[in-house]
C-alpha cells in the first residue's frame, strides 16, 4: 500500500489511513489574544486549562477537542471534531520513478525542495531474468537426465554415487564460494553470466536429482518395459514417456529454483560483481536502501516490482506444486 502513496503521506501517516477511520479534523482556529495570561489558566471553546494541558489537548463536554499548536508565545488554538475520513490520494508515480528513472521532487526536513532522479530498475529486472532462466533450466535438464539414470539404468556404483549426491544436500553453500571463485578467476570466468549460471546449476543439482529421482522411480515399471520391448532406447523413453509424465515434479522444482535464484544476493554479488550494467534486482534494491533509506515510497515500489514475477510463476504452476512434492512418497 505504501508503494501507491505519495512521499508526504508516507512520512506523515501510516498506510492504514487509506481505510475508513475516525480522526480529528479542525473545524475552527482561534488566535489567542495578547492579553491572555499564557502562564495561568486559559479558556477556549468551553474548556479551561494550563498551557501544558492545552498543548496535550483537552476534550470539551460536546466531544470536541481543543489543542494548542506551536509555542507559548506565537501558537494558535484549534478546535477539532472526530470525523470519518480516509486518505485515498493514491498514485503510480512511485513505480514510474523506480522503473524509468523519472525525476521527482521531495521536501527535506529543512523545508528545501530537491529534485532527484528515480532508480531505473528496468535494467536490473532484465539482468535478473538473464541470470534466473538459464539457472533454472540447466539443473532442471541435467537433474532430470541424472534422476532417470539413477532410477532406471543399471551401472556399477549407482548406489554409492546416488548416496554421494544426497550427501551434498547438507553441504553449506557458503563453504564452497571461495574455492569456486578461485577457480573462476584462474580460468578468467568470473564476472560473466556463465559463471553464475554454472554456480546456481551446481548448487541446485543435488536437490533436483533427489526430488526428480523419487518421482521418476515411482513410475509404472510395466510402462517402461513395454517401451523397451518395442525397441525404444533410453533417450526415447526419457523424452516420450518420462518427461510428459513428470510435469508436476518438474514444475515443483522449477518453482523452488526460480525463487531461490531470483531472490539470491550473495552468489550473484560474488560471481558477477556489483557493476551497474550487470546488477540484479536484489543488488539494486540493496543500493536503494543504502542511499535513500527514508524513501519508503520508492523502496516499497521497487520491492513490489521484484515480487511480481515470482508471484506469477507460483500461481501459474501451483496446481502442480503439491502433486509434485508428494509424488513418490507413498508406494502403492
mmCIF file of C-alpha atoms in Angstrom:
data_model
loop_
_atom_site.group_PDB
_atom_site.id
_atom_site.type_symbol
_atom_site.label_atom_id
_atom_site.label_comp_id
_atom_site.label_asym_id
_atom_site.label_seq_id
_atom_site.Cartn_x
_atom_site.Cartn_y
_atom_site.Cartn_z
ATOM 1 C CA UNK A 1 0.000 0.000 0.000
ATOM 2 C CA UNK A 2 2.874 2.365 0.756
ATOM 3 C CA UNK A 3 4.126 1.945 -2.802
ATOM 4 C CA UNK A 4 0.965 3.687 -4.080
ATOM 5 C CA UNK A 5 1.125 6.618 -1.627
ATOM 6 C CA UNK A 6 2.904 9.941 -2.007
ATOM 7 C CA UNK A 7 6.128 10.703 -0.168
ATOM 8 C CA UNK A 8 4.413 13.234 2.140
ATOM 9 C CA UNK A 9 1.679 10.760 3.087
ATOM 10 C CA UNK A 10 4.230 8.005 3.819
ATOM 11 C CA UNK A 11 6.238 10.326 6.086
ATOM 12 C CA UNK A 12 3.259 11.749 7.997
ATOM 13 C CA UNK A 13 0.720 8.892 8.289
ATOM 14 C CA UNK A 14 0.543 5.118 8.311
ATOM 15 C CA UNK A 15 -0.651 3.034 5.384
ATOM 16 C CA UNK A 16 -3.798 2.068 7.317
ATOM 17 C CA UNK A 17 -5.130 5.624 6.939
ATOM 18 C CA UNK A 18 -6.343 4.690 3.449
ATOM 19 C CA UNK A 19 -9.061 2.680 5.212
ATOM 20 C CA UNK A 20 -12.125 4.499 6.622
ATOM 21 C CA UNK A 21 -11.349 5.620 10.177
ATOM 22 C CA UNK A 22 -12.273 8.320 12.670
ATOM 23 C CA UNK A 23 -9.759 11.104 13.100
ATOM 24 C CA UNK A 24 -9.613 14.635 14.454
ATOM 25 C CA UNK A 25 -10.427 17.317 11.874
ATOM 26 C CA UNK A 26 -10.033 21.037 12.521
ATOM 27 C CA UNK A 27 -13.312 22.978 12.442
ATOM 28 C CA UNK A 28 -12.130 26.287 13.930
ATOM 29 C CA UNK A 29 -8.875 28.104 14.622
ATOM 30 C CA UNK A 30 -8.527 30.616 17.466
ATOM 31 C CA UNK A 31 -5.782 33.205 17.725
ATOM 32 C CA UNK A 32 -5.001 33.764 21.445
ATOM 33 C CA UNK A 33 -5.101 37.450 22.330
ATOM 34 C CA UNK A 34 -2.051 39.254 23.636
ATOM 35 C CA UNK A 35 -3.832 39.979 26.903
ATOM 36 C CA UNK A 36 -4.244 36.283 27.774
ATOM 37 C CA UNK A 37 -2.105 35.074 30.641
ATOM 38 C CA UNK A 38 -0.207 32.230 28.972
ATOM 39 C CA UNK A 39 1.293 31.132 32.295
ATOM 40 C CA UNK A 40 -2.070 30.719 34.018
ATOM 41 C CA UNK A 41 -5.432 29.131 33.324
ATOM 42 C CA UNK A 42 -6.802 29.874 29.846
ATOM 43 C CA UNK A 43 -10.266 29.222 28.439
ATOM 44 C CA UNK A 44 -11.120 28.419 24.811
ATOM 45 C CA UNK A 45 -14.300 26.945 23.296
ATOM 46 C CA UNK A 46 -15.732 25.970 26.686
ATOM 47 C CA UNK A 47 -12.647 24.261 28.173
ATOM 48 C CA UNK A 48 -10.115 25.648 30.632
ATOM 49 C CA UNK A 49 -6.564 24.571 31.291
ATOM 50 C CA UNK A 50 -2.928 25.492 31.509
ATOM 51 C CA UNK A 51 -0.645 25.778 28.504
ATOM 52 C CA UNK A 52 0.725 22.269 29.136
ATOM 53 C CA UNK A 53 -2.784 20.797 29.305
ATOM 54 C CA UNK A 54 -3.913 22.610 26.182
ATOM 55 C CA UNK A 55 -0.747 21.537 24.394
ATOM 56 C CA UNK A 56 -1.654 17.907 25.143
ATOM 57 C CA UNK A 57 -5.277 18.534 24.115
ATOM 58 C CA UNK A 58 -8.461 18.869 26.194
ATOM 59 C CA UNK A 59 -11.818 17.339 25.289
ATOM 60 C CA UNK A 60 -14.910 19.502 25.808
ATOM 61 C CA UNK A 61 -18.290 18.271 27.046
ATOM 62 C CA UNK A 62 -19.653 18.186 23.478
ATOM 63 C CA UNK A 63 -16.847 15.788 22.394
ATOM 64 C CA UNK A 64 -14.736 18.367 20.574
ATOM 65 C CA UNK A 65 -11.007 18.611 21.268
ATOM 66 C CA UNK A 66 -9.206 21.872 21.946
ATOM 67 C CA UNK A 67 -5.467 21.776 21.338
ATOM 68 C CA UNK A 68 -2.699 24.376 21.385
ATOM 69 C CA UNK A 69 -0.315 24.213 18.445
ATOM 70 C CA UNK A 70 3.038 25.962 18.385
ATOM 71 C CA UNK A 71 4.991 27.642 21.163
ATOM 72 C CA UNK A 72 3.616 29.502 24.158
ATOM 73 C CA UNK A 73 4.006 32.979 22.674
ATOM 74 C CA UNK A 74 3.072 32.587 18.995
ATOM 75 C CA UNK A 75 0.915 29.435 18.987
ATOM 76 C CA UNK A 76 -2.679 29.007 17.845
ATOM 77 C CA UNK A 77 -5.581 27.026 19.262
ATOM 78 C CA UNK A 78 -7.517 24.588 17.116
ATOM 79 C CA UNK A 79 -10.976 23.184 17.779
ATOM 80 C CA UNK A 80 -11.274 19.682 16.330
ATOM 81 C CA UNK A 81 -14.089 17.161 15.838
ATOM 82 C CA UNK A 82 -13.934 13.411 15.329
ATOM 83 C CA UNK A 83 -14.992 12.661 11.760
ATOM 84 C CA UNK A 84 -14.843 9.675 9.449
ATOM 85 C CA UNK A 85 -12.126 10.032 6.835
ATOM 86 C CA UNK A 86 -9.841 8.064 4.525
ATOM 87 C CA UNK A 87 -6.710 9.111 2.705
ATOM 88 C CA UNK A 88 -7.294 7.951 -0.865
ATOM 89 C CA UNK A 89 -4.668 10.094 -2.574
ATOM 90 C CA UNK A 90 -3.021 7.131 -4.325
ATOM 91 C CA UNK A 91 -0.546 7.434 -7.187
ATOM 92 C CA UNK A 92 1.512 5.284 -9.553
ATOM 93 C CA UNK A 93 4.319 7.846 -9.784
ATOM 94 C CA UNK A 94 6.489 5.752 -7.434
ATOM 95 C CA UNK A 95 6.532 2.953 -9.999
ATOM 96 C CA UNK A 96 7.370 5.434 -12.751
ATOM 97 C CA UNK A 97 10.314 6.618 -10.656
ATOM 98 C CA UNK A 98 11.775 3.164 -9.982
ATOM 99 C CA UNK A 99 11.109 1.742 -13.445
ATOM 100 C CA UNK A 100 12.107 4.642 -15.695
ATOM 101 C CA UNK A 101 14.386 6.838 -13.584
ATOM 102 C CA UNK A 102 11.907 9.729 -13.790
ATOM 103 C CA UNK A 103 12.789 12.953 -11.993
ATOM 104 C CA UNK A 104 10.755 13.819 -8.902
ATOM 105 C CA UNK A 105 10.750 16.451 -6.161
ATOM 106 C CA UNK A 106 10.936 15.960 -2.406
ATOM 107 C CA UNK A 107 10.947 18.402 0.512
ATOM 108 C CA UNK A 108 13.584 17.614 3.121
ATOM 109 C CA UNK A 109 13.406 18.224 6.858
ATOM 110 C CA UNK A 110 14.686 21.796 6.400
ATOM 111 C CA UNK A 111 11.807 22.638 4.083
ATOM 112 C CA UNK A 112 14.040 22.774 0.991
ATOM 113 C CA UNK A 113 12.660 21.239 -2.214
ATOM 114 C CA UNK A 114 15.099 18.954 -4.005
ATOM 115 C CA UNK A 115 14.864 17.434 -7.470
ATOM 116 C CA UNK A 116 16.076 13.842 -7.616
ATOM 117 C CA UNK A 117 16.088 11.113 -10.227
ATOM 118 C CA UNK A 118 14.429 7.779 -9.523
ATOM 119 C CA UNK A 119 16.158 4.427 -9.636
ATOM 120 C CA UNK A 120 15.777 2.758 -13.011
ATOM 121 C CA UNK A 121 15.164 -0.908 -12.132
ATOM 122 C CA UNK A 122 14.301 -1.997 -15.668
ATOM 123 C CA UNK A 123 17.891 -2.968 -16.497
ATOM 124 C CA UNK A 124 18.273 -4.832 -13.193
ATOM 125 C CA UNK A 125 14.995 -6.642 -13.893
ATOM 126 C CA UNK A 126 16.311 -7.833 -17.261
ATOM 127 C CA UNK A 127 19.617 -8.842 -15.655
ATOM 128 C CA UNK A 128 17.725 -10.929 -13.089
ATOM 129 C CA UNK A 129 15.854 -12.658 -15.911
ATOM 130 C CA UNK A 130 19.130 -13.314 -17.743
ATOM 131 C CA UNK A 131 20.563 -14.900 -14.600
ATOM 132 C CA UNK A 132 17.477 -16.798 -13.437
ATOM 133 C CA UNK A 133 16.117 -18.504 -16.561
ATOM 134 C CA UNK A 134 19.301 -20.414 -17.527
ATOM 135 C CA UNK A 135 19.989 -21.115 -13.835
ATOM 136 C CA UNK A 136 16.613 -22.864 -13.646
ATOM 137 C CA UNK A 137 16.766 -24.724 -16.970
ATOM 138 C CA UNK A 138 20.310 -26.104 -16.561
ATOM 139 C CA UNK A 139 19.795 -28.043 -13.294
ATOM 140 C CA UNK A 140 16.288 -28.998 -14.401
ATOM 141 C CA UNK A 141 17.507 -30.676 -17.604
ATOM 142 C CA UNK A 142 20.685 -32.201 -16.150
ATOM 143 C CA UNK A 143 18.881 -33.285 -12.974
ATOM 144 C CA UNK A 144 16.111 -34.972 -14.976
ATOM 145 C CA UNK A 145 18.641 -36.961 -17.009
ATOM 146 C CA UNK A 146 20.568 -37.921 -13.867
ATOM 147 C CA UNK A 147 17.420 -38.890 -11.975
ATOM 148 C CA UNK A 148 16.301 -41.146 -14.835
ATOM 149 C CA UNK A 149 19.719 -42.748 -14.916
ATOM 150 C CA UNK A 150 19.704 -43.457 -11.175
ATOM 151 C CA UNK A 151 16.134 -44.800 -11.325
ATOM 152 C CA UNK A 152 16.144 -46.995 -14.427
ATOM 153 C CA UNK A 153 19.676 -47.509 -15.753
ATOM 154 C CA UNK A 154 21.824 -50.197 -14.150
ATOM 155 C CA UNK A 155 25.530 -49.292 -13.891
ATOM 156 C CA UNK A 156 28.345 -50.052 -11.428
ATOM 157 C CA UNK A 157 28.496 -47.833 -8.345
ATOM 158 C CA UNK A 158 24.996 -46.461 -8.831
ATOM 159 C CA UNK A 159 24.007 -46.717 -5.164
ATOM 160 C CA UNK A 160 27.227 -45.154 -3.873
ATOM 161 C CA UNK A 161 27.066 -42.328 -6.383
ATOM 162 C CA UNK A 162 23.444 -41.573 -5.510
ATOM 163 C CA UNK A 163 24.334 -41.565 -1.799
ATOM 164 C CA UNK A 164 27.091 -39.043 -2.579
ATOM 165 C CA UNK A 165 24.591 -36.799 -4.381
ATOM 166 C CA UNK A 166 22.188 -36.930 -1.436
ATOM 167 C CA UNK A 167 25.057 -36.138 0.940
ATOM 168 C CA UNK A 168 25.754 -32.937 -0.990
ATOM 169 C CA UNK A 169 22.355 -31.616 0.161
ATOM 170 C CA UNK A 170 23.778 -30.968 3.637
ATOM 171 C CA UNK A 171 26.904 -29.143 2.431
ATOM 172 C CA UNK A 172 26.551 -25.400 3.183
ATOM 173 C CA UNK A 173 26.671 -23.185 0.131
ATOM 174 C CA UNK A 174 28.980 -20.655 1.783
ATOM 175 C CA UNK A 175 31.946 -23.000 2.260
ATOM 176 C CA UNK A 176 32.231 -23.603 -1.491
ATOM 177 C CA UNK A 177 32.152 -19.960 -2.613
ATOM 178 C CA UNK A 178 35.849 -19.229 -2.080
ATOM 179 C CA UNK A 179 37.288 -22.300 -3.891
ATOM 180 C CA UNK A 180 34.812 -21.881 -6.770
ATOM 181 C CA UNK A 181 35.693 -18.194 -7.042
ATOM 182 C CA UNK A 182 39.407 -19.058 -7.108
ATOM 183 C CA UNK A 183 38.836 -21.464 -9.978
ATOM 184 C CA UNK A 184 36.751 -18.899 -11.869
ATOM 185 C CA UNK A 185 39.492 -16.288 -11.517
ATOM 186 C CA UNK A 186 42.092 -18.788 -12.701
ATOM 187 C CA UNK A 187 40.190 -19.539 -15.940
ATOM 188 C CA UNK A 188 39.030 -15.913 -16.377
ATOM 189 C CA UNK A 189 35.357 -16.792 -15.972
ATOM 190 C CA UNK A 190 34.472 -14.576 -13.024
ATOM 191 C CA UNK A 191 32.262 -11.568 -13.775
ATOM 192 C CA UNK A 192 30.301 -13.321 -16.547
ATOM 193 C CA UNK A 193 26.771 -14.640 -16.647
ATOM 194 C CA UNK A 194 28.128 -18.113 -17.416
ATOM 195 C CA UNK A 195 29.880 -18.113 -14.038
ATOM 196 C CA UNK A 196 26.688 -17.518 -12.082
ATOM 197 C CA UNK A 197 24.717 -19.950 -14.296
ATOM 198 C CA UNK A 198 27.163 -22.757 -13.549
ATOM 199 C CA UNK A 199 27.270 -21.867 -9.851
ATOM 200 C CA UNK A 200 23.490 -21.916 -9.423
ATOM 201 C CA UNK A 201 23.211 -25.081 -11.511
ATOM 202 C CA UNK A 202 25.854 -26.854 -9.427
ATOM 203 C CA UNK A 203 24.361 -25.773 -6.117
ATOM 204 C CA UNK A 204 20.860 -26.743 -7.247
ATOM 205 C CA UNK A 205 21.627 -30.122 -8.808
ATOM 206 C CA UNK A 206 21.603 -32.277 -5.629
ATOM 207 C CA UNK A 207 18.085 -31.171 -4.735
ATOM 208 C CA UNK A 208 16.954 -31.536 -8.350
ATOM 209 C CA UNK A 209 18.278 -35.091 -8.626
ATOM 210 C CA UNK A 210 16.816 -36.102 -5.257
ATOM 211 C CA UNK A 211 13.322 -34.718 -5.951
ATOM 212 C CA UNK A 212 13.150 -35.965 -9.527
ATOM 213 C CA UNK A 213 14.506 -39.421 -8.622
ATOM 214 C CA UNK A 214 11.720 -40.020 -6.086
ATOM 215 C CA UNK A 215 9.110 -39.234 -8.720
ATOM 216 C CA UNK A 216 10.655 -40.972 -11.734
ATOM 217 C CA UNK A 217 11.422 -44.118 -9.741
ATOM 218 C CA UNK A 218 7.708 -44.389 -8.849
ATOM 219 C CA UNK A 219 6.557 -44.540 -12.487
ATOM 220 C CA UNK A 220 5.000 -47.872 -13.524
ATOM 221 C CA UNK A 221 7.720 -50.339 -14.459
ATOM 222 C CA UNK A 222 5.399 -52.080 -16.901
ATOM 223 C CA UNK A 223 5.084 -48.920 -18.972
ATOM 224 C CA UNK A 224 8.839 -48.558 -19.438
ATOM 225 C CA UNK A 225 9.385 -52.270 -20.032
ATOM 226 C CA UNK A 226 6.721 -52.229 -22.745
ATOM 227 C CA UNK A 227 8.548 -49.356 -24.455
ATOM 228 C CA UNK A 228 11.836 -51.292 -24.273
ATOM 229 C CA UNK A 229 10.192 -54.367 -25.777
ATOM 230 C CA UNK A 230 9.010 -52.189 -28.664
ATOM 231 C CA UNK A 231 12.632 -51.183 -29.278
ATOM 232 C CA UNK A 232 12.682 -47.758 -27.665
ATOM 233 C CA UNK A 233 16.063 -46.521 -26.441
ATOM 234 C CA UNK A 234 16.623 -44.891 -23.051
ATOM 235 C CA UNK A 235 16.681 -41.480 -24.717
ATOM 236 C CA UNK A 236 13.357 -42.129 -26.463
ATOM 237 C CA UNK A 237 11.787 -43.405 -23.248
ATOM 238 C CA UNK A 238 13.032 -40.373 -21.384
ATOM 239 C CA UNK A 239 11.668 -37.772 -23.842
ATOM 240 C CA UNK A 240 8.496 -39.571 -24.943
ATOM 241 C CA UNK A 241 7.332 -41.128 -21.649
ATOM 242 C CA UNK A 242 9.192 -39.897 -18.564
ATOM 243 C CA UNK A 243 9.220 -36.159 -19.268
ATOM 244 C CA UNK A 244 5.476 -35.889 -20.143
ATOM 245 C CA UNK A 245 4.576 -37.858 -17.011
ATOM 246 C CA UNK A 246 6.917 -35.816 -14.795
ATOM 247 C CA UNK A 247 5.262 -32.433 -15.322
ATOM 248 C CA UNK A 248 4.217 -31.921 -11.646
ATOM 249 C CA UNK A 249 7.650 -32.604 -10.162
ATOM 250 C CA UNK A 250 9.418 -30.573 -12.861
ATOM 251 C CA UNK A 251 7.128 -27.647 -12.104
ATOM 252 C CA UNK A 252 7.706 -28.043 -8.351
ATOM 253 C CA UNK A 253 11.458 -27.945 -8.693
ATOM 254 C CA UNK A 254 11.259 -25.057 -11.170
ATOM 255 C CA UNK A 255 9.366 -23.016 -8.555
ATOM 256 C CA UNK A 256 11.949 -23.787 -5.859
ATOM 257 C CA UNK A 257 14.909 -22.993 -8.075
ATOM 258 C CA UNK A 258 13.344 -19.878 -9.572
ATOM 259 C CA UNK A 259 12.538 -18.367 -6.166
ATOM 260 C CA UNK A 260 15.998 -19.168 -4.841
ATOM 261 C CA UNK A 261 17.878 -17.702 -7.801
ATOM 262 C CA UNK A 262 15.568 -14.689 -8.254
ATOM 263 C CA UNK A 263 15.937 -13.689 -4.589
ATOM 264 C CA UNK A 264 19.650 -14.504 -4.419
ATOM 265 C CA UNK A 265 22.070 -11.746 -3.481
ATOM 266 C CA UNK A 266 25.241 -13.470 -2.291
ATOM 267 C CA UNK A 267 26.011 -15.739 -5.268
ATOM 268 C CA UNK A 268 25.315 -13.008 -7.843
ATOM 269 C CA UNK A 269 27.413 -10.477 -5.913
ATOM 270 C CA UNK A 270 30.418 -12.819 -5.741
ATOM 271 C CA UNK A 271 30.390 -14.246 -9.248
ATOM 272 C CA UNK A 272 29.192 -11.341 -11.442
ATOM 273 C CA UNK A 273 30.007 -8.341 -9.239
ATOM 274 C CA UNK A 274 28.131 -5.126 -8.494
ATOM 275 C CA UNK A 275 28.779 -3.053 -11.612
ATOM 276 C CA UNK A 276 25.618 -1.119 -12.635
ATOM 277 C CA UNK A 277 25.399 -2.812 -16.036
ATOM 278 C CA UNK A 278 25.236 -6.344 -14.536
ATOM 279 C CA UNK A 279 23.442 -5.714 -11.239
ATOM 280 C CA UNK A 280 20.445 -7.919 -10.478
ATOM 281 C CA UNK A 281 17.332 -6.687 -8.680
ATOM 282 C CA UNK A 282 18.455 -7.719 -5.206
ATOM 283 C CA UNK A 283 21.665 -5.685 -5.559
ATOM 284 C CA UNK A 284 19.798 -2.670 -6.891
ATOM 285 C CA UNK A 285 17.293 -2.753 -4.056
ATOM 286 C CA UNK A 286 20.108 -3.017 -1.530
ATOM 287 C CA UNK A 287 21.642 0.135 -3.011
ATOM 288 C CA UNK A 288 18.324 1.966 -2.755
ATOM 289 C CA UNK A 289 18.107 1.032 0.917
ATOM 290 C CA UNK A 290 21.637 2.268 1.481
ATOM 291 C CA UNK A 291 21.404 5.524 -0.462
ATOM 292 C CA UNK A 292 17.843 6.594 0.390
ATOM 293 C CA UNK A 293 16.712 4.595 3.378
ATOM 294 C CA UNK A 294 13.961 7.086 4.220
ATOM 295 C CA UNK A 295 12.214 6.947 0.833
ATOM 296 C CA UNK A 296 9.829 4.160 1.744
ATOM 297 C CA UNK A 297 7.516 5.054 -1.119
ATOM 298 C CA UNK A 298 10.309 4.131 -3.568
ATOM 299 C CA UNK A 299 11.632 1.159 -1.605
ATOM 300 C CA UNK A 300 8.215 -0.456 -1.380
ATOM 301 C CA UNK A 301 7.545 0.141 -5.069
ATOM 302 C CA UNK A 302 10.889 -1.422 -6.015
ATOM 303 C CA UNK A 303 10.310 -4.379 -3.692
ATOM 304 C CA UNK A 304 6.853 -4.969 -5.170
ATOM 305 C CA UNK A 305 8.309 -4.915 -8.688
ATOM 306 C CA UNK A 306 10.758 -7.643 -7.663
ATOM 307 C CA UNK A 307 7.880 -9.764 -6.270
ATOM 308 C CA UNK A 308 5.579 -9.614 -9.299
ATOM 309 C CA UNK A 309 7.282 -12.289 -11.409
ATOM 310 C CA UNK A 310 7.760 -14.872 -8.588
ATOM 311 C CA UNK A 311 4.087 -14.459 -7.679
ATOM 312 C CA UNK A 312 3.073 -15.005 -11.300
ATOM 313 C CA UNK A 313 5.288 -18.098 -11.623
ATOM 314 C CA UNK A 314 3.989 -19.606 -8.397
ATOM 315 C CA UNK A 315 0.299 -19.075 -9.147
ATOM 316 C CA UNK A 316 0.730 -20.313 -12.714
ATOM 317 C CA UNK A 317 2.308 -23.588 -11.532
ATOM 318 C CA UNK A 318 0.638 -24.041 -8.150
ATOM 319 C CA UNK A 319 -1.687 -26.806 -9.363
ATOM 320 C CA UNK A 320 1.418 -28.945 -9.981
ATOM 321 C CA UNK A 321 3.171 -27.957 -6.770
ATOM 322 C CA UNK A 322 1.581 -30.219 -4.163
ATOM 323 C CA UNK A 323 1.242 -33.130 -6.577
ATOM 324 C CA UNK A 324 4.927 -32.897 -7.424
ATOM 325 C CA UNK A 325 6.130 -32.741 -3.817
ATOM 326 C CA UNK A 326 4.037 -35.655 -2.595
ATOM 327 C CA UNK A 327 4.522 -37.904 -5.636
ATOM 328 C CA UNK A 328 6.685 -40.917 -4.908
ATOM 329 C CA UNK A 329 6.361 -40.533 -1.147
ATOM 330 C CA UNK A 330 3.919 -43.440 -0.857
ATOM 331 C CA UNK A 331 4.385 -46.758 -2.629
ATOM 332 C CA UNK A 332 1.215 -48.495 -3.801
#
